[in-house]
Short mmCIF file of C-alpha atoms and ligand atoms in Angstrom, two decimals:
data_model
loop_
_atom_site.label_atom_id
_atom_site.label_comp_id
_atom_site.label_asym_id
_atom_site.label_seq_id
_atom_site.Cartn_x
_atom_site.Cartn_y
_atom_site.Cartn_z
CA UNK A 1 -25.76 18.33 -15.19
CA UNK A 2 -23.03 19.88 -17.58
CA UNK A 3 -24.50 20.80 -21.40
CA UNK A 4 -27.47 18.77 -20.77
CA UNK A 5 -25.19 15.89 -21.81
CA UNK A 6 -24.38 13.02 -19.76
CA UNK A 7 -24.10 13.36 -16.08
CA UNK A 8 -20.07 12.90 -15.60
CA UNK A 9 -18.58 11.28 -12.62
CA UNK A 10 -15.34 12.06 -11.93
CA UNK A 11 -13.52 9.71 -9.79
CA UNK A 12 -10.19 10.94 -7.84
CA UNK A 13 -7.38 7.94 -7.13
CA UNK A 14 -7.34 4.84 -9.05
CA UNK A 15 -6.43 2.70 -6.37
CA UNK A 16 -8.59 -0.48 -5.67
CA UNK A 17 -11.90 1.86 -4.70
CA UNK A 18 -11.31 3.83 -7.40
CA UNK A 19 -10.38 1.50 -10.26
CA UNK A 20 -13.45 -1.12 -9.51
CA UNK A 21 -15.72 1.94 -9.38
CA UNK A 22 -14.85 2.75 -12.83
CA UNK A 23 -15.15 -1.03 -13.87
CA UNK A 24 -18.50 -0.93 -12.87
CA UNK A 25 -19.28 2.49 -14.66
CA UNK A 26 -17.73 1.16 -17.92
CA UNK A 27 -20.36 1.35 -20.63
CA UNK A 28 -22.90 2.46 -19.28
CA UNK A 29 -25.17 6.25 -19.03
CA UNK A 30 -22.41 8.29 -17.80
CA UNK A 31 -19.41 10.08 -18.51
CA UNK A 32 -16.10 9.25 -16.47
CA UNK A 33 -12.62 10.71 -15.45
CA UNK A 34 -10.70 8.84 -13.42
CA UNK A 35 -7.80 10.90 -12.01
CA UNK A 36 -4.46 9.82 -10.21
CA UNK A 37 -0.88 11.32 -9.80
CA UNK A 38 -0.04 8.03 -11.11
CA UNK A 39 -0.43 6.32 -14.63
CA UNK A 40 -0.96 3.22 -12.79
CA UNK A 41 -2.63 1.19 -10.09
CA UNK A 42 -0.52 -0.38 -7.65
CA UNK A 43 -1.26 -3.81 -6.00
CA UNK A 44 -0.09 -2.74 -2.50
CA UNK A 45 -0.25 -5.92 -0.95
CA UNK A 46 2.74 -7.61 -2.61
CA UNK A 47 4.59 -3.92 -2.32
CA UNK A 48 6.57 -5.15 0.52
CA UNK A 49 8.24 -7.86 -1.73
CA UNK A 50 9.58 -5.19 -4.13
CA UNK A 51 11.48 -3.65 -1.18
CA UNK A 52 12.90 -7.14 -0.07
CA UNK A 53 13.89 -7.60 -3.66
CA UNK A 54 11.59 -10.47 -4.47
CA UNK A 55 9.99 -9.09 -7.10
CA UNK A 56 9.99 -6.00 -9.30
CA UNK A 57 8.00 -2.87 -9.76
CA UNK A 58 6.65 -3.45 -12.87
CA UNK A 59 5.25 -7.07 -11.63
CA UNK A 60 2.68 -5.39 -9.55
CA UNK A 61 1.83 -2.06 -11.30
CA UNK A 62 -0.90 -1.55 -13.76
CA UNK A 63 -1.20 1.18 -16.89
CA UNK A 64 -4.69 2.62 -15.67
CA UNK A 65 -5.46 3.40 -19.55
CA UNK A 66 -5.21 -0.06 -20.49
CA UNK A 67 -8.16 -0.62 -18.73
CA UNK A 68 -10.12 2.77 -19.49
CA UNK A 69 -9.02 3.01 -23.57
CA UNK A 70 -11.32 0.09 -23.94
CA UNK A 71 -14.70 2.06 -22.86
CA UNK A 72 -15.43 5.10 -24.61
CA UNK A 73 -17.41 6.39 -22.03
CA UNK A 74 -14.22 6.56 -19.41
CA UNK A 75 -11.45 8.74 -19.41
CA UNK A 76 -8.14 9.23 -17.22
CA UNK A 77 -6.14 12.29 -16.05
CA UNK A 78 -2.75 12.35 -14.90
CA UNK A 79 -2.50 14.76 -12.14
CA UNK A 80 -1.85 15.18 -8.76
CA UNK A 81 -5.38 16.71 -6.79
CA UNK A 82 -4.78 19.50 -4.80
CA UNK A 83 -8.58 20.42 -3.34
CA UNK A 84 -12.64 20.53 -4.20
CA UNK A 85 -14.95 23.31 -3.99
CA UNK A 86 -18.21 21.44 -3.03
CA UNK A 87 -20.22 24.59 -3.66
CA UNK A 88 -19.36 25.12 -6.95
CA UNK A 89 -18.58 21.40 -7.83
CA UNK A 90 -15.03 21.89 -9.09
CA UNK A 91 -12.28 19.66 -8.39
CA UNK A 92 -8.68 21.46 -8.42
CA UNK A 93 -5.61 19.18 -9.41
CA UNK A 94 -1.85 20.82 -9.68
CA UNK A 95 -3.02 22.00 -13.74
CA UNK A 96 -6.34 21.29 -14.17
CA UNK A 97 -9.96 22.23 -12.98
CA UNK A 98 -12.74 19.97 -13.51
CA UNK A 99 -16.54 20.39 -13.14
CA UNK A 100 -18.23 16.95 -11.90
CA UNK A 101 -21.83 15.90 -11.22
CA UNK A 102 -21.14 13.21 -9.05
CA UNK A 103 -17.89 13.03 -7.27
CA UNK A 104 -16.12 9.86 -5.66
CA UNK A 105 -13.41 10.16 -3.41
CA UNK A 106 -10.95 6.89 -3.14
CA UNK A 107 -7.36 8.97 -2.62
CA UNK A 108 -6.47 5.69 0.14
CA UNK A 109 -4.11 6.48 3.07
CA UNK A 110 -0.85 7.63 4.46
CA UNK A 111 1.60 6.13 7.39
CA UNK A 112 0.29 7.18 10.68
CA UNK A 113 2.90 8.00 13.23
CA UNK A 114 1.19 8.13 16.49
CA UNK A 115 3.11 11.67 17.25
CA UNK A 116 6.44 9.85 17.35
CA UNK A 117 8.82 12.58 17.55
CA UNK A 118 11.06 11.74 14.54
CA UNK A 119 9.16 8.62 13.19
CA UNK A 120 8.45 10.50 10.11
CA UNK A 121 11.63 12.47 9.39
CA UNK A 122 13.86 9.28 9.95
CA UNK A 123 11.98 5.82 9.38
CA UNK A 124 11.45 4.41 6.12
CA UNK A 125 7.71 3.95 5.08
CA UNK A 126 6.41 1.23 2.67
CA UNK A 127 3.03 2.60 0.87
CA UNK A 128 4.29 3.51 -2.36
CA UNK A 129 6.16 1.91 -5.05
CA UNK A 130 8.96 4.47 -4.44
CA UNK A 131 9.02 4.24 -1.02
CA UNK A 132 9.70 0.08 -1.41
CA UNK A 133 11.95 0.99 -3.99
CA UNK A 134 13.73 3.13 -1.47
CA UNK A 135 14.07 0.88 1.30
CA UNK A 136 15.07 -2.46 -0.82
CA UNK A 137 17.76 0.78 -2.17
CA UNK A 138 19.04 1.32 1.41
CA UNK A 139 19.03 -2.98 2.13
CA UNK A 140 21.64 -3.15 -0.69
CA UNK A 141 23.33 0.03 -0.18
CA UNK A 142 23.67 -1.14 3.51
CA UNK A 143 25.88 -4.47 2.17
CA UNK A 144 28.03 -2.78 -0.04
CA UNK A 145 28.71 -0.13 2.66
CA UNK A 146 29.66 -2.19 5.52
CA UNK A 147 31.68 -5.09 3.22
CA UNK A 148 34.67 -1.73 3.59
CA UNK A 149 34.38 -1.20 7.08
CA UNK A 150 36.92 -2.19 9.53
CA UNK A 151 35.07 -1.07 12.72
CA UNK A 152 33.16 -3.63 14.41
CA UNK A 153 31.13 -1.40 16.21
CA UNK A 154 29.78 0.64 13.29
CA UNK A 155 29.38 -2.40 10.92
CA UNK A 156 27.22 -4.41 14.04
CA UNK A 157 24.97 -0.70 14.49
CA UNK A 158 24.86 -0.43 10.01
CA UNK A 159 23.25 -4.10 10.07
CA UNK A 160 20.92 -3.47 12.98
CA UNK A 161 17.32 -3.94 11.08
CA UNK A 162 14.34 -2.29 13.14
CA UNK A 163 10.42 -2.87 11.81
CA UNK A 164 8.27 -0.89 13.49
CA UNK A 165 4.64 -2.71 14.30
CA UNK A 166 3.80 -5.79 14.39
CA UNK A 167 0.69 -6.08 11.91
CA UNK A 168 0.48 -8.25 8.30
CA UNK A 169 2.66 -5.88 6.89
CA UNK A 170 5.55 -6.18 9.34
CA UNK A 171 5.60 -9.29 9.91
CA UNK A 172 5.24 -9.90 5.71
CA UNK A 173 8.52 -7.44 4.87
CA UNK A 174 10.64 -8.75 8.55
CA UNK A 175 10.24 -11.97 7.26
CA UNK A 176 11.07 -11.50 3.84
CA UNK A 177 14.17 -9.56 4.63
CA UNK A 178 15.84 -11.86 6.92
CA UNK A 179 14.93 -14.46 3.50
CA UNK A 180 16.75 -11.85 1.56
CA UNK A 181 20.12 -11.35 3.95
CA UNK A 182 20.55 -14.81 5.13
CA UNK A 183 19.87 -16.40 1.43
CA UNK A 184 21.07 -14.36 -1.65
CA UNK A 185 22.62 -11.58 0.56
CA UNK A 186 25.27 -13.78 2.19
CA UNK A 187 26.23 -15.05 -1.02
CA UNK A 188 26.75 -11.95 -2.60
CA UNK A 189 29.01 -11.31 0.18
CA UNK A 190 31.50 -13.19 1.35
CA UNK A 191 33.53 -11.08 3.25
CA UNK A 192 30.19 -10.09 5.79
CA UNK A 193 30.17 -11.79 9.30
CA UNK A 194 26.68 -12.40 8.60
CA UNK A 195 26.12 -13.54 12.57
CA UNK A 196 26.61 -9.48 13.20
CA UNK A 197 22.93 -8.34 11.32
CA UNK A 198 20.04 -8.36 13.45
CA UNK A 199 16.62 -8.02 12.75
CA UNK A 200 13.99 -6.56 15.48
CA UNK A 201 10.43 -6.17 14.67
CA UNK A 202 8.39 -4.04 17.54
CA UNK A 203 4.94 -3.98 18.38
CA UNK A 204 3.07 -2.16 20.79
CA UNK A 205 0.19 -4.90 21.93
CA UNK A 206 0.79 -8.19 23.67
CA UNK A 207 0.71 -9.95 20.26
CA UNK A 208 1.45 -9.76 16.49
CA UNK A 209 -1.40 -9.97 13.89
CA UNK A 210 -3.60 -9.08 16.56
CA UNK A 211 -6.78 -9.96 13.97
CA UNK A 212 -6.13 -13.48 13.63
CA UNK A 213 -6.91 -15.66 16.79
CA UNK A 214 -4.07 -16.22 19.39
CA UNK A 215 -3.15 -19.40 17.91
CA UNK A 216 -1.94 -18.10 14.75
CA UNK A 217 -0.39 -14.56 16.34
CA UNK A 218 1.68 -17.37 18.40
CA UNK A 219 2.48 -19.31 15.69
CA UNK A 220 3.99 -16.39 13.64
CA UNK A 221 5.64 -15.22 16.37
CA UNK A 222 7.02 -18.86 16.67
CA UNK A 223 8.13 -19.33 13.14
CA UNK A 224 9.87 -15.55 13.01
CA UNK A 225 11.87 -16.16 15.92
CA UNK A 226 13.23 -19.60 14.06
CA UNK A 227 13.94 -17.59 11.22
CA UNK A 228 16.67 -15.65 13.84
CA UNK A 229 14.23 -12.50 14.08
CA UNK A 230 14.08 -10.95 17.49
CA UNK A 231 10.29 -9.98 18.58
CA UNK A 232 10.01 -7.05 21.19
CA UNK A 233 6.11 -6.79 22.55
CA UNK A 234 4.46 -4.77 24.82
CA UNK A 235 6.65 -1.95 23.27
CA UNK A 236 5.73 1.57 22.08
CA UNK A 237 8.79 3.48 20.11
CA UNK A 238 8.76 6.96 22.01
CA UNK A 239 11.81 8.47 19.78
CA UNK A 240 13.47 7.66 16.23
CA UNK A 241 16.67 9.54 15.06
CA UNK A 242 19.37 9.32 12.64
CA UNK A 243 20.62 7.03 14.56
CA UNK A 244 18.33 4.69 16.24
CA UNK A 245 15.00 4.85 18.50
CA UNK A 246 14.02 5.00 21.88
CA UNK A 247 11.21 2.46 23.60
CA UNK A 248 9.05 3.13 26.40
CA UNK A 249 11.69 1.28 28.80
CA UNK A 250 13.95 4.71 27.81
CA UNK A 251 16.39 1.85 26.12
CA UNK A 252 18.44 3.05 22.99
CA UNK A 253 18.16 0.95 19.84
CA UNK A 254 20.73 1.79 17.73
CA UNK A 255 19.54 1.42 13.86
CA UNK A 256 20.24 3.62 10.53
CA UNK A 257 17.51 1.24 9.01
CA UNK A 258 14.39 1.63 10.71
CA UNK A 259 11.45 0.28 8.91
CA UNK A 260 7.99 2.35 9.92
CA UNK A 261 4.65 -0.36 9.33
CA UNK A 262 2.90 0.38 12.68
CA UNK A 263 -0.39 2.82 11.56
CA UNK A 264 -2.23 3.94 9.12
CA UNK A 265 -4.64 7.14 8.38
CA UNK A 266 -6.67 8.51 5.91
CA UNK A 267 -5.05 10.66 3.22
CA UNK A 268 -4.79 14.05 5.01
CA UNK A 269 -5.12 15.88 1.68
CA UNK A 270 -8.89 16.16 2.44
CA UNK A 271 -8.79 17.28 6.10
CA UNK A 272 -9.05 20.95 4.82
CA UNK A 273 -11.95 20.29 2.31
CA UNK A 274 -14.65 21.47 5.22
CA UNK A 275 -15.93 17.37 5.16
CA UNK A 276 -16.82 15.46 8.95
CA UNK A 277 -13.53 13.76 9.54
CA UNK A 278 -12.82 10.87 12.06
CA UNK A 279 -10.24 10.87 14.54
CA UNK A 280 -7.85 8.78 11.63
CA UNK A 281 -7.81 11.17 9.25
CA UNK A 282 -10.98 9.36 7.43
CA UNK A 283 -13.90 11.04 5.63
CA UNK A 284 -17.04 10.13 7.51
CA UNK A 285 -19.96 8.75 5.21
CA UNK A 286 -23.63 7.71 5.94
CA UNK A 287 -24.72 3.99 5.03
CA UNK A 288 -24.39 5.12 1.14
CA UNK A 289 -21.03 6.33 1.69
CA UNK A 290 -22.27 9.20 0.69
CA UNK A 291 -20.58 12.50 2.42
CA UNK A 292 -22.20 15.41 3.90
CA UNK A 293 -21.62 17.02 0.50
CA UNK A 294 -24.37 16.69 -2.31
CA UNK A 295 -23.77 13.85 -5.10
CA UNK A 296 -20.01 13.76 -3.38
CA UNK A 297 -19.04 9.79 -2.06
CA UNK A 298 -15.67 8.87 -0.11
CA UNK A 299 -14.78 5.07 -0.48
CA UNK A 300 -12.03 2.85 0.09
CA UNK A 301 -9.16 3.53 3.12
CA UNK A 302 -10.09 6.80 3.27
CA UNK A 303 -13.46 6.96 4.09
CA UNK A 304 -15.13 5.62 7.36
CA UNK A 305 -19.07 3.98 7.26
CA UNK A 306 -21.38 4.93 10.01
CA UNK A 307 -21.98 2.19 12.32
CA UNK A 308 -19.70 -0.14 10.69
CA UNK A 309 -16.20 -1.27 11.17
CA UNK A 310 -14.34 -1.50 8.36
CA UNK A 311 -10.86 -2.58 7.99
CA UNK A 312 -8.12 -0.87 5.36
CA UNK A 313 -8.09 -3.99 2.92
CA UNK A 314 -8.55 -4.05 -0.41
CA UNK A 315 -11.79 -6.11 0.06
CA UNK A 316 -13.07 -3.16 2.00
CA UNK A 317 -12.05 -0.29 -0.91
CA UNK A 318 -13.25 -3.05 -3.84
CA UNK A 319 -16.68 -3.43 -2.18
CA UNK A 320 -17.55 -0.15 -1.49
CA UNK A 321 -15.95 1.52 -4.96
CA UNK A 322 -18.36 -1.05 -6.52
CA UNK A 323 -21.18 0.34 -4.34
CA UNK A 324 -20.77 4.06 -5.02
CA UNK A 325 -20.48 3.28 -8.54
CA UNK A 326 -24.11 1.12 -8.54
CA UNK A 327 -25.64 4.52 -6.35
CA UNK A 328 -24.91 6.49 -8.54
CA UNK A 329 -26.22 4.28 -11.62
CA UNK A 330 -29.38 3.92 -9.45
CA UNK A 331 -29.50 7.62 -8.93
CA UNK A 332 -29.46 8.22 -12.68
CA UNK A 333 -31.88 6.38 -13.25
CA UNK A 334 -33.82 7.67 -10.53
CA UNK A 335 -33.78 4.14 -8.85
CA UNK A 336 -33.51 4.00 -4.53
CA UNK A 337 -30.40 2.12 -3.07
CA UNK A 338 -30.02 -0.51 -0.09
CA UNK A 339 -27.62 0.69 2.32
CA UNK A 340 -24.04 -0.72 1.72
CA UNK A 341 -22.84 -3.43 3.78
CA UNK A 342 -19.28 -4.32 3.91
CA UNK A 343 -18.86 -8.47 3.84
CA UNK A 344 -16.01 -9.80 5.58
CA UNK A 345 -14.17 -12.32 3.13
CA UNK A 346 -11.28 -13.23 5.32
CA UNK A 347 -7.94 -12.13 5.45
CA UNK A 348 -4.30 -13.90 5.14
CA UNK A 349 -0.45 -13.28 5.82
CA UNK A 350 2.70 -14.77 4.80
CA UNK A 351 5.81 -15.51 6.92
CA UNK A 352 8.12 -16.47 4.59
CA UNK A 353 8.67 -19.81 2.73
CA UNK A 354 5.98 -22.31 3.31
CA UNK A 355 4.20 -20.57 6.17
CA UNK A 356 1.25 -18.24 6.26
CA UNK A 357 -1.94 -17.58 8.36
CA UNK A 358 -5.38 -17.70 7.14
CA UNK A 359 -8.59 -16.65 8.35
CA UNK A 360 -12.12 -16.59 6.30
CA UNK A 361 -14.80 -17.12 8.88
CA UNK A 362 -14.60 -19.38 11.19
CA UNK A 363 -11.58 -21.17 8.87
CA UNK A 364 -8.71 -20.57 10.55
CA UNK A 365 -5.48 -22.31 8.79
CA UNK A 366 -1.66 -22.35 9.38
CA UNK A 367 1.31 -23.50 7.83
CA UNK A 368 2.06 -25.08 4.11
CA UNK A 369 -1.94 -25.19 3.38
CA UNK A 370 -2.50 -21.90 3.80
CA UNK A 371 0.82 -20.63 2.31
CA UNK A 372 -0.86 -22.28 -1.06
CA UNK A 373 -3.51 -20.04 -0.58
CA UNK A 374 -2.09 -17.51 0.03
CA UNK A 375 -0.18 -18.18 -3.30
CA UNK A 376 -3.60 -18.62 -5.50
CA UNK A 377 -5.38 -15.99 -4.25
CA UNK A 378 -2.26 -13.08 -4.75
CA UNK A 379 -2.19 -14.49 -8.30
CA UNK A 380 -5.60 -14.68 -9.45
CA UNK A 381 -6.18 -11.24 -7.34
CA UNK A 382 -3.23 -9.64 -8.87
CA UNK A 383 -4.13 -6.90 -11.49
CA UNK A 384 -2.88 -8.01 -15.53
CA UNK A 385 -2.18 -11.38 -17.25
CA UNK A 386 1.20 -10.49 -17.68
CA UNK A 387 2.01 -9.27 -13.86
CA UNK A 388 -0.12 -12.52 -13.09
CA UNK A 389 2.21 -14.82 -15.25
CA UNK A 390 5.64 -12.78 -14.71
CA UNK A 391 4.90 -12.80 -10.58
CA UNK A 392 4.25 -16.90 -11.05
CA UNK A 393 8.01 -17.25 -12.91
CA UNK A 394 9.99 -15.11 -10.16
CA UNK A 395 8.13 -17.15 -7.03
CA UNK A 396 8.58 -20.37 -9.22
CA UNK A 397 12.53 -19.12 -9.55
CA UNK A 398 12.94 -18.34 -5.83
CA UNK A 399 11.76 -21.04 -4.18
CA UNK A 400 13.29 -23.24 -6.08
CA UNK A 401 16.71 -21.44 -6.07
CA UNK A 402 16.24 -19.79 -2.96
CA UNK A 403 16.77 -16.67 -5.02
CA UNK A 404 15.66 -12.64 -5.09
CA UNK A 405 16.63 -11.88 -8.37
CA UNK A 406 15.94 -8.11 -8.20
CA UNK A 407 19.14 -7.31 -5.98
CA UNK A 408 19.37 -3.59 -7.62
CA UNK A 409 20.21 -0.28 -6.68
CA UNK A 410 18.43 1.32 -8.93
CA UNK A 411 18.06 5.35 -9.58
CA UNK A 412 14.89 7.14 -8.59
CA UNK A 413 13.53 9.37 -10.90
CA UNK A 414 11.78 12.99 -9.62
CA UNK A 415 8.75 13.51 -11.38
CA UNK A 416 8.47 17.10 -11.07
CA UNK A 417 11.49 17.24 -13.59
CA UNK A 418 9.72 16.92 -16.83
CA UNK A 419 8.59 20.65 -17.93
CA UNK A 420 6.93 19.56 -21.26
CA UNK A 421 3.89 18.48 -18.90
CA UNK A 422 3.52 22.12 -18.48
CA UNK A 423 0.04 22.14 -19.99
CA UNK A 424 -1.56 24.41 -22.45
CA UNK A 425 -4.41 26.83 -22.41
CA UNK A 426 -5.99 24.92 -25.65
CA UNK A 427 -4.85 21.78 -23.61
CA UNK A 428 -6.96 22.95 -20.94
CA UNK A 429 -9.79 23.48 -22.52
CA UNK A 430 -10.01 19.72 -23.80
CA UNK A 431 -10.37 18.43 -20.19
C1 FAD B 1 2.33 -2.42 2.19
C2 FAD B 1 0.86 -2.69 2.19
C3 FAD B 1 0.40 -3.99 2.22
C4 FAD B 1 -0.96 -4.26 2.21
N1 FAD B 1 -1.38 -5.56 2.23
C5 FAD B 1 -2.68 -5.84 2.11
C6 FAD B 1 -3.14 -7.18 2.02
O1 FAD B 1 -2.33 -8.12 2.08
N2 FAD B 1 -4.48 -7.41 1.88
C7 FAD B 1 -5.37 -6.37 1.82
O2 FAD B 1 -6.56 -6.61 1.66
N3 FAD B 1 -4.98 -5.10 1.93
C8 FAD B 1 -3.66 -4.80 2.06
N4 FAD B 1 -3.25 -3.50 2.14
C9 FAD B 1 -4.26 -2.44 2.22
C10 FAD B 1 -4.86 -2.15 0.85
O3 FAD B 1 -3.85 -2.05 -0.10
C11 FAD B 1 -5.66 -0.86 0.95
O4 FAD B 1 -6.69 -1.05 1.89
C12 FAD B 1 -6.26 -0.49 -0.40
O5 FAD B 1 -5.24 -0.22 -1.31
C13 FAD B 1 -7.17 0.74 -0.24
O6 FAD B 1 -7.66 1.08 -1.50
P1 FAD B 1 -7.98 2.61 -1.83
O7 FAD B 1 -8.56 2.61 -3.18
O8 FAD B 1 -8.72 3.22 -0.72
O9 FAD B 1 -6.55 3.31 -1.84
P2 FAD B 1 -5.25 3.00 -2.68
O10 FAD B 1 -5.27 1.66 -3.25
O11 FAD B 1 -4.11 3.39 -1.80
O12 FAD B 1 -5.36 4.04 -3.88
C14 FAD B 1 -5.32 5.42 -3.70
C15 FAD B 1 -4.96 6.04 -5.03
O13 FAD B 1 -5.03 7.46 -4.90
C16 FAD B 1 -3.94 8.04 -5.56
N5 FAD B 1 -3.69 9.33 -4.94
C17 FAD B 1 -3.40 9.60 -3.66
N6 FAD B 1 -3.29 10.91 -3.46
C18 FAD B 1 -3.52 11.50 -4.65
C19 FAD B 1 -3.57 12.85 -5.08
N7 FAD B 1 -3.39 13.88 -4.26
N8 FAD B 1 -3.86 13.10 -6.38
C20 FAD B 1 -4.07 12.07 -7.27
N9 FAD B 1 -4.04 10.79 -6.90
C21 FAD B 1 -3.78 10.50 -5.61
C22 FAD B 1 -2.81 7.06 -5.38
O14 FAD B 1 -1.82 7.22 -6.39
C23 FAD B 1 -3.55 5.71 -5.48
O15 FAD B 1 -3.56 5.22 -6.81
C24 FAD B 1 -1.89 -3.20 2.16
C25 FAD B 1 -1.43 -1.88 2.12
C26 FAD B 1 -0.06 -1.63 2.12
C27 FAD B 1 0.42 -0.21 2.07
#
């Protein structure tokens, strides 16, 4: 313990491990730092709405001090972590070293491209704000491109849409980007033959949403092939390029917008730390989550629980952020823990207006019902009052006016191009 002071957890990502781990430290016998590379938690489920232009960044992002500047005993750092020395206890970020006493790892995941030769240089990926930013960016760009183009061959191959895997995700973005093209996007553009875009989305098993039962995998399948989307199963991509991918079949799809949602992996930023990784790139942890390391606990997407399957959900990261932070408490106060167990508390998707797929137990619910849901429970889950109410007006707008009112090409802006973060030796000392 540092200065015989308080013992001082430092927690590294504020993503939805991370953040309700800190929640449930707030106020109480420790000392906290919560660091991220980002000044703000992202809800990541509705990411996928930003890139079809539904809604807008700032609708599902979160300033992470405006929840710690409230508890004295939490503080947050802005940095990017780069490694940890478990024997000394030191975490290094890109400027800063930091001594902990206990440590919790929640840094989430990464894409996972099953060795695709090319997947990662040429698909998009949606798992960060920029990255949705990016693709909705490319969507528009596409439609003010191919309006000039005489060629009816390279205006058909420009509005060829591929999504890659066939899981909520996918079928969540495929569905709200043919909403997007055939609704505000054919408006907007009156001289497109809108009968020359097509929209693929491939998956690799027999069905999509293979975690729901087979009645509701057929029933989105169903209600995206009304919508004009074209389903390819039983397919693994073997090749992407510039210009397209290949499938297993050795067929050619040509596409300059290829959409990557297929797998996911734990962040590979700690495969070099000397921890007992899994075959998905996930820090193994006992029952406590604890890791093989002393006082050192791995939680959320990117850790993996002995004998139990865990899914990448939220749920999953909430739960056992929540659990690390109540060990530790317990340790403290030199208290004994029950083992964590991860509770199942069902799972949904949406496919577009009026339709989604729910599952909580044995509940199993289609259609306009669970679309309502679906609604409620992204609302009350969502993080802020403000995101809460401002994410209630833009659905309210576009269903009504079967609208996506955040049709921009906007500029990205490269963080590593502010040099007054350059911090100082006094600075450091502070932290
Ligand atoms: C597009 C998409 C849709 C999803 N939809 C759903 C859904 O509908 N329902 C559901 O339950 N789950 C959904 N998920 C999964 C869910 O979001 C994750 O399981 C959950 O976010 C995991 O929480 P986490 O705390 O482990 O990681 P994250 O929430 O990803 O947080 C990790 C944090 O670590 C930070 N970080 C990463 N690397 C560094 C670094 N080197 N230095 C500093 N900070 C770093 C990141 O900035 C981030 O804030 C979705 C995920 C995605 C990508």
């Amino acid at each position: 313990m540092m200065n015989n002071s308080r013992p001082r957890v430092v927690i590294l990502g504020a993503g939805f491990g991370g953040l309700w781990a800190v929640k449930e430290l707030a106020d109480k016998n420790v000392d906290v730092l919560i660091v991220d590379k980002n000044n703000y938690h992202t809800f990541l489920p509705l990411l996928y709405q930003i890139a079809a232009a539904e809604i807008d960044s700032s609708q599902i992002i979160y300033p992470i001090r405006k929840i710690t500047h409230k508890h004295k005993n939490i503080d947050f750092l802005r940095d990017e972590v780069v490694s940890v020395d478990f024997k000394t206890n030191h975490v290094y970020t890109k400027k800063h070293e930091i001594l902990y006493d206990f440590l919790v790892i929640g840094l989430g995941s990464r894409p996972y491209f099953f060795r695709t030769p090319g997947a990662e240089e040429h698909a998009m990926k949606l798992k960060d704000v920029k990255q949705a930013i990016e693709i909705r960016n490319r969507i528009l760009t596409t439609f003010e491109y191919v309006q000039h183009i005489e060629d009816e061959k390279l205006r058909r191959e420009l509005l060829n849409f591929i999504v890659v895997g066939g899981g909520p995700t996918g079928v969540e973005f495929v569905s709200a980007l043919m909403e997007l093209i055939q609704g505000p996007l054919k408006k907007d553009f009156p001289k497109i033959n809108f009968d020359e875009v097509s929209i693929k989305l491939i998956e690799s098993s027999d069905r999509l949403i293979r975690m729901y039962s087979e009645k509701q995998s057929k029933y989105v399948k169903n209600r995206l092939e009304k919508m004009g989307i074209e389903i390819i199963l039983n397919t693994t991509v073997t090749n992407v390029d510039e210009y397209g991918l290949t499938i297993k079949s050795g067929e050619y799809l040509v596409s300059r917008n290829i959409i990557w949602t297929a797998g996911v992996q734990g962040n590979p930023i700690s495969q070099l730390w000397g921890l007992r990784m899994n075959h998905r790139g996930q820090i193994m942890v006992n029952k406590y989550l604890e890791t093989v390391f002393e006082n050192v606990y791995a939680i959320g997407d990117i850790a993996a629980v002995e004998d139990q399957e865990i899914p990448m959900v939220a749920q999953g990261a909430v739960q056992m952020g929540k659990f690390a932070a109540k060990s530790i408490l317990s340790e403290v106060s030199g208290k004994s823990t029950k083992p964590f167990k991860y509770k199942d508390k069902g799972s949904m998707a949406v496919v577009g207006r009026y339709s989604a797929v729910v599952k909580i137990g044995r509940i199993k619910l289609k259609g306009i019902i669970a679309w309502y849901l679906w609604i409620m429970l992204h609302l009350i889950k969502l993080v802020g009052f403000r995101n809460k109410l401002s994410v209630l007006i833009n659905w309210s707008y576009s269903y009504l006016f079967f609208e996506k009112s955040n049709r921009f090409i906007t500029p990205l802006i490269d963080e590593e191009k502010y040099p007054f973060e350059e911090i100082t030796p006094e600075l450091k000392k502070l932290i």
